[in-house]
Amino acid sequence: MSYLLLDLVFLAAAAGLAGLLSARRRGARPGARRRSLAWVPPLVAGVALLALTAVFDNVMIAVGLFSYASAALSGLAVGLAPLEDFAYPLAAAALLPALWVRLSRAERTGGTTPAGRPGRSGRRDHARRLAETPEGRR
């Protein structure tokens, strides 16, 4: 299996999961406007991740920290770094913002997060119960 095929499978899975995480439910917030520039921070972060990957992968390959089997590479490279190295920062730039939005949306609605922890309303209830205990009244 080539590194490029492995990257394509990984990117497809990350893009699908990001799409599921960022999907809006119909009618969830009827009065809310969509933010027109919500894609700018993930784009800036993605460009920064790609630039850092280009720099540090070239340095690590140049000093001999790791190497690749040339038979599994596509042959395209940015300096010494093969093109296949750039799939993981792309996946992170797509997946992490979607995960962030999903987790913060669960907290705003007072529901549970994917980990099963209560959202913000659960924290308020916990703080209120803590204040009602004898130890919390000090």
PDB file of C-alpha atoms in Angstrom:
ATOM      1  CA  MET A   1       0.000   0.000   0.000  1.00  0.00           C
ATOM      2  CA  SER A   2       1.363   3.406  -0.906  1.00  0.00           C
ATOM      3  CA  TYR A   3       1.491   6.335   1.477  1.00  0.00           C
ATOM      4  CA  LEU A   4      -0.729   8.330  -0.888  1.00  0.00           C
ATOM      5  CA  LEU A   5      -3.508   5.717  -0.758  1.00  0.00           C
ATOM      6  CA  LEU A   6      -3.256   5.591   3.025  1.00  0.00           C
ATOM      7  CA  ASP A   7      -3.477   9.407   3.128  1.00  0.00           C
ATOM      8  CA  LEU A   8      -6.540   9.435   0.877  1.00  0.00           C
ATOM      9  CA  VAL A   9      -8.344   6.971   3.152  1.00  0.00           C
ATOM     10  CA  PHE A  10      -7.351   9.005   6.216  1.00  0.00           C
ATOM     11  CA  LEU A  11      -8.424  12.322   4.639  1.00  0.00           C
ATOM     12  CA  ALA A  12     -11.756  10.885   3.482  1.00  0.00           C
ATOM     13  CA  ALA A  13     -12.482   9.614   6.989  1.00  0.00           C
ATOM     14  CA  ALA A  14     -11.489  12.950   8.552  1.00  0.00           C
ATOM     15  CA  ALA A  15     -13.575  14.941   6.048  1.00  0.00           C
ATOM     16  CA  GLY A  16     -16.598  12.698   6.622  1.00  0.00           C
ATOM     17  CA  LEU A  17     -16.302  12.989  10.382  1.00  0.00           C
ATOM     18  CA  ALA A  18     -15.824  16.760  10.140  1.00  0.00           C
ATOM     19  CA  GLY A  19     -18.947  16.955   7.986  1.00  0.00           C
ATOM     20  CA  LEU A  20     -20.940  14.963  10.529  1.00  0.00           C
ATOM     21  CA  LEU A  21     -19.673  17.030  13.437  1.00  0.00           C
ATOM     22  CA  SER A  22     -20.412  20.368  11.793  1.00  0.00           C
ATOM     23  CA  ALA A  23     -23.799  19.427  10.320  1.00  0.00           C
ATOM     24  CA  ARG A  24     -26.569  21.690  11.554  1.00  0.00           C
ATOM     25  CA  ARG A  25     -29.851  20.215  12.613  1.00  0.00           C
ATOM     26  CA  ARG A  26     -32.769  21.729  10.765  1.00  0.00           C
ATOM     27  CA  GLY A  27     -34.643  24.164  12.959  1.00  0.00           C
ATOM     28  CA  ALA A  28     -32.144  23.956  15.811  1.00  0.00           C
ATOM     29  CA  ARG A  29     -31.762  27.737  16.073  1.00  0.00           C
ATOM     30  CA  PRO A  30     -34.355  29.387  13.850  1.00  0.00           C
ATOM     31  CA  GLY A  31     -33.355  32.994  14.531  1.00  0.00           C
ATOM     32  CA  ALA A  32     -29.607  32.493  14.273  1.00  0.00           C
ATOM     33  CA  ARG A  33     -27.675  33.922  11.345  1.00  0.00           C
ATOM     34  CA  ARG A  34     -24.861  31.976   9.775  1.00  0.00           C
ATOM     35  CA  ARG A  35     -21.486  33.555  10.234  1.00  0.00           C
ATOM     36  CA  SER A  36     -20.125  34.422   6.812  1.00  0.00           C
ATOM     37  CA  LEU A  37     -16.459  34.433   7.878  1.00  0.00           C
ATOM     38  CA  ALA A  38     -16.503  31.327  10.097  1.00  0.00           C
ATOM     39  CA  TRP A  39     -14.173  29.527   7.662  1.00  0.00           C
ATOM     40  CA  VAL A  40     -11.332  32.072   8.013  1.00  0.00           C
ATOM     41  CA  PRO A  41      -9.778  30.866  11.317  1.00  0.00           C
ATOM     42  CA  PRO A  42      -9.590  27.198  10.218  1.00  0.00           C
ATOM     43  CA  LEU A  43      -8.101  28.314   6.904  1.00  0.00           C
ATOM     44  CA  VAL A  44      -5.426  30.441   8.613  1.00  0.00           C
ATOM     45  CA  ALA A  45      -4.675  27.595  11.037  1.00  0.00           C
ATOM     46  CA  GLY A  46      -4.464  25.136   8.143  1.00  0.00           C
ATOM     47  CA  VAL A  47      -2.000  27.324   6.243  1.00  0.00           C
ATOM     48  CA  ALA A  48       0.104  27.715   9.407  1.00  0.00           C
ATOM     49  CA  LEU A  49       0.078  23.943   9.987  1.00  0.00           C
ATOM     50  CA  LEU A  50       1.131  23.280   6.403  1.00  0.00           C
ATOM     51  CA  ALA A  51       3.969  25.825   6.638  1.00  0.00           C
ATOM     52  CA  LEU A  52       5.198  24.385   9.942  1.00  0.00           C
ATOM     53  CA  THR A  53       5.000  20.863   8.537  1.00  0.00           C
ATOM     54  CA  ALA A  54       7.051  21.911   5.498  1.00  0.00           C
ATOM     55  CA  VAL A  55       9.747  23.501   7.641  1.00  0.00           C
ATOM     56  CA  PHE A  56      10.054  20.923  10.391  1.00  0.00           C
ATOM     57  CA  ASP A  57       9.686  17.829   8.193  1.00  0.00           C
ATOM     58  CA  ASN A  58      12.467  19.120   5.956  1.00  0.00           C
ATOM     59  CA  VAL A  59      14.689  19.711   8.979  1.00  0.00           C
ATOM     60  CA  MET A  60      13.959  16.292  10.499  1.00  0.00           C
ATOM     61  CA  ILE A  61      14.559  14.484   7.208  1.00  0.00           C
ATOM     62  CA  ALA A  62      17.753  16.485   6.559  1.00  0.00           C
ATOM     63  CA  VAL A  63      19.296  15.523   9.920  1.00  0.00           C
ATOM     64  CA  GLY A  64      18.314  11.883   9.438  1.00  0.00           C
ATOM     65  CA  LEU A  65      15.649  11.444  12.114  1.00  0.00           C
ATOM     66  CA  PHE A  66      13.514   9.408   9.729  1.00  0.00           C
ATOM     67  CA  SER A  67      13.219   8.320   6.128  1.00  0.00           C
ATOM     68  CA  TYR A  68      10.599   6.833   3.819  1.00  0.00           C
ATOM     69  CA  ALA A  69      10.536   3.758   1.624  1.00  0.00           C
ATOM     70  CA  SER A  70      10.900   5.315  -1.810  1.00  0.00           C
ATOM     71  CA  ALA A  71       8.752   2.609  -3.454  1.00  0.00           C
ATOM     72  CA  ALA A  72       5.704   3.753  -1.420  1.00  0.00           C
ATOM     73  CA  LEU A  73       6.103   7.480  -2.227  1.00  0.00           C
ATOM     74  CA  SER A  74       4.451   9.346  -5.082  1.00  0.00           C
ATOM     75  CA  GLY A  75       7.654  11.190  -5.958  1.00  0.00           C
ATOM     76  CA  LEU A  76       6.226  14.674  -5.357  1.00  0.00           C
ATOM     77  CA  ALA A  77       7.940  16.600  -2.582  1.00  0.00           C
ATOM     78  CA  VAL A  78       8.267  20.013  -0.967  1.00  0.00           C
ATOM     79  CA  GLY A  79      11.997  20.181  -0.446  1.00  0.00           C
ATOM     80  CA  LEU A  80      12.856  16.873   1.191  1.00  0.00           C
ATOM     81  CA  ALA A  81       9.364  16.337   2.631  1.00  0.00           C
ATOM     82  CA  PRO A  82       7.174  14.076   0.517  1.00  0.00           C
ATOM     83  CA  LEU A  83       3.734  15.334  -0.429  1.00  0.00           C
ATOM     84  CA  GLU A  84       2.175  12.551   1.628  1.00  0.00           C
ATOM     85  CA  ASP A  85       3.368  14.232   4.849  1.00  0.00           C
ATOM     86  CA  PHE A  86       0.898  17.055   4.365  1.00  0.00           C
ATOM     87  CA  ALA A  87      -2.289  14.994   4.690  1.00  0.00           C
ATOM     88  CA  TYR A  88      -2.248  14.954   8.480  1.00  0.00           C
ATOM     89  CA  PRO A  89      -2.139  18.746   8.949  1.00  0.00           C
ATOM     90  CA  LEU A  90      -4.962  19.039   6.401  1.00  0.00           C
ATOM     91  CA  ALA A  91      -7.032  16.540   8.357  1.00  0.00           C
ATOM     92  CA  ALA A  92      -6.327  18.378  11.611  1.00  0.00           C
ATOM     93  CA  ALA A  93      -7.319  21.712  10.045  1.00  0.00           C
ATOM     94  CA  ALA A  94     -10.657  20.212   8.971  1.00  0.00           C
ATOM     95  CA  LEU A  95     -11.458  17.987  11.927  1.00  0.00           C
ATOM     96  CA  LEU A  96     -10.427  19.998  14.983  1.00  0.00           C
ATOM     97  CA  PRO A  97     -12.535  23.135  14.281  1.00  0.00           C
ATOM     98  CA  ALA A  98     -15.581  20.929  13.624  1.00  0.00           C
ATOM     99  CA  LEU A  99     -14.990  19.117  16.903  1.00  0.00           C
ATOM    100  CA  TRP A 100     -14.556  22.433  18.720  1.00  0.00           C
ATOM    101  CA  VAL A 101     -17.839  23.789  17.340  1.00  0.00           C
ATOM    102  CA  ARG A 102     -19.704  20.603  18.224  1.00  0.00           C
ATOM    103  CA  LEU A 103     -18.418  20.560  21.805  1.00  0.00           C
ATOM    104  CA  SER A 104     -19.095  24.262  22.378  1.00  0.00           C
ATOM    105  CA  ARG A 105     -22.582  23.889  20.859  1.00  0.00           C
ATOM    106  CA  ALA A 106     -23.349  21.110  23.364  1.00  0.00           C
ATOM    107  CA  GLU A 107     -22.271  23.374  26.223  1.00  0.00           C
ATOM    108  CA  ARG A 108     -24.360  26.326  24.980  1.00  0.00           C
ATOM    109  CA  THR A 109     -27.500  24.235  24.711  1.00  0.00           C
ATOM    110  CA  GLY A 110     -27.028  22.747  28.169  1.00  0.00           C
ATOM    111  CA  GLY A 111     -26.984  19.231  26.761  1.00  0.00           C
ATOM    112  CA  THR A 112     -24.351  16.656  27.321  1.00  0.00           C
ATOM    113  CA  THR A 113     -21.080  16.699  25.484  1.00  0.00           C
ATOM    114  CA  PRO A 114     -20.080  13.654  23.428  1.00  0.00           C
ATOM    115  CA  ALA A 115     -18.114  12.437  26.462  1.00  0.00           C
ATOM    116  CA  GLY A 116     -21.358  12.362  28.477  1.00  0.00           C
ATOM    117  CA  ARG A 117     -20.459  15.271  30.737  1.00  0.00           C
ATOM    118  CA  PRO A 118     -23.106  17.878  31.465  1.00  0.00           C
ATOM    119  CA  GLY A 119     -23.026  21.183  29.621  1.00  0.00           C
ATOM    120  CA  ARG A 120     -23.036  24.599  31.270  1.00  0.00           C
ATOM    121  CA  SER A 121     -26.406  24.187  32.974  1.00  0.00           C
ATOM    122  CA  GLY A 122     -25.064  21.083  34.708  1.00  0.00           C
ATOM    123  CA  ARG A 123     -22.121  23.102  36.012  1.00  0.00           C
ATOM    124  CA  ARG A 124     -24.442  25.734  37.469  1.00  0.00           C
ATOM    125  CA  ASP A 125     -26.480  23.041  39.195  1.00  0.00           C
ATOM    126  CA  HIS A 126     -23.309  21.513  40.597  1.00  0.00           C
ATOM    127  CA  ALA A 127     -22.146  24.915  41.899  1.00  0.00           C
ATOM    128  CA  ARG A 128     -25.548  25.528  43.500  1.00  0.00           C
ATOM    129  CA  ARG A 129     -25.541  22.113  45.189  1.00  0.00           C
ATOM    130  CA  LEU A 130     -21.991  22.663  46.387  1.00  0.00           C
ATOM    131  CA  ALA A 131     -22.952  26.024  47.933  1.00  0.00           C
ATOM    132  CA  GLU A 132     -25.824  24.336  49.794  1.00  0.00           C
ATOM    133  CA  THR A 133     -23.551  21.821  51.520  1.00  0.00           C
ATOM    134  CA  PRO A 134     -22.157  22.699  54.985  1.00  0.00           C
ATOM    135  CA  GLU A 135     -18.591  22.708  53.609  1.00  0.00           C
ATOM    136  CA  GLY A 136     -19.574  25.165  50.857  1.00  0.00           C
ATOM    137  CA  ARG A 137     -21.074  27.742  53.270  1.00  0.00           C
ATOM    138  CA  ARG A 138     -17.796  28.742  54.895  1.00  0.00           C
TER     139      ARG A 138
END
